[in-house]
Amino acid sequence: MTRPIVELANVHVVHKARTGGLLSRDRVYALTAADLTVAPGETVGVVGESGCGKTTLAKVLVGIQRPTEGTVTYAGDDLWTMPPARRRTAVGSGVGMIFQDPATALNRRLTVHRVVRDPMDVHAHGTPSQRDARVRELLSLVGLPAALADVLPGQLSGGQRQRVAIARALALEPDLIVADEPTSALDVSVRAQILNLLLDLKERLGLALIFISHDIQTVRRMSDRVITMYLGRIVEESPAASVLAHSHHPYTRALFSATPGLLDPLDPIPLEGPVPSATHPPSGCPFRTRCWRADEVCARSMPDPDSTAGHTYRCHHPLLPSPA
């Protein structure tokens, strides 16, 4: 078997937040019991409402956020037991990240050339002339003319800035790219261009891709596998090809039912009430306060993971597949 690029095992992220003065601290449960394996060349989509833990998951995957509990393994090695220098090298060269808003993700004082070359300078990758050549190669790869190398990010359009961000993420030839809402800050007219570019680069370079978005339809089209998150938990994991008709978790089905543009739309499933607080999550299943199938069992205990037909889900009362 091919060794996974990255594995998360029972990963928890808990933050301390002041809510009632200097002596009062609450705990924010940003990520709870996350298990995830990413294989070489695979695209894993991550969906869920704002505040569900998608960005925290991304930060764990790229080594920005250290888990409170659990292990993060890169190519068979535990990331957080490595010496710091080796960890920086492993993450810096093996993983690239594309952030949500290129206007804030790029240093406005550096030229495009400097922005793209920066990771190579930090990690002393190649000679100076090799780095310059790599910058020219990367700009061509993402469809930017060489003349833009000497301009500042503020002189570019939103789509061009995101192409620069993608070039920077590819600078050290990573095996994995984590894209956190990479098109949400862009005009509708350029979103499809950036999505097609990511798909093209993934195929040409053999990249694994974590694609994070609140747009479940885009995730379904981009991905091999779809992860649904709710209140810091992964509640369902499904092959992308069957997630629409065969999702078992009520939350996944509700997300799809609220999505316009389906050829065969689902009956709308309204979710009543707000997402519960990550500081004081509900007992048992976190979705039970908004779920139309919840009962006393859901309040008593978090469902154990169950699997059927390639799906893994956590639900005491799973849904049947939609009729063909």
Coordinates of C-alpha atoms in Angstrom, one line a residue, residues 102-112 115 151-155 161 168:
P102 CA -5.1 36.8 -1.4
A103 CA -5.3 40.6 -0.7
T104 CA -4.2 39.9 2.9
A105 CA -2.2 36.7 2.4
L106 CA 0.5 38.4 0.2
N107 CA 3.0 41.0 1.5
R108 CA 1.9 44.2 -0.2
R109 CA 5.5 45.6 0.0
L110 CA 7.1 42.8 -1.9
T111 CA 7.1 42.4 -5.7
V112 CA 5.4 39.3 -7.1
V115 CA 6.6 36.8 -2.9
V151 CA 4.8 44.6 -9.9
L152 CA 3.3 44.8 -6.4
P153 CA 0.3 42.6 -5.4
G154 CA -1.9 45.7 -5.0
Q155 CA -1.5 46.3 -8.7
R161 CA -3.3 37.7 -6.7
R168 CA 4.0 30.6 -3.9

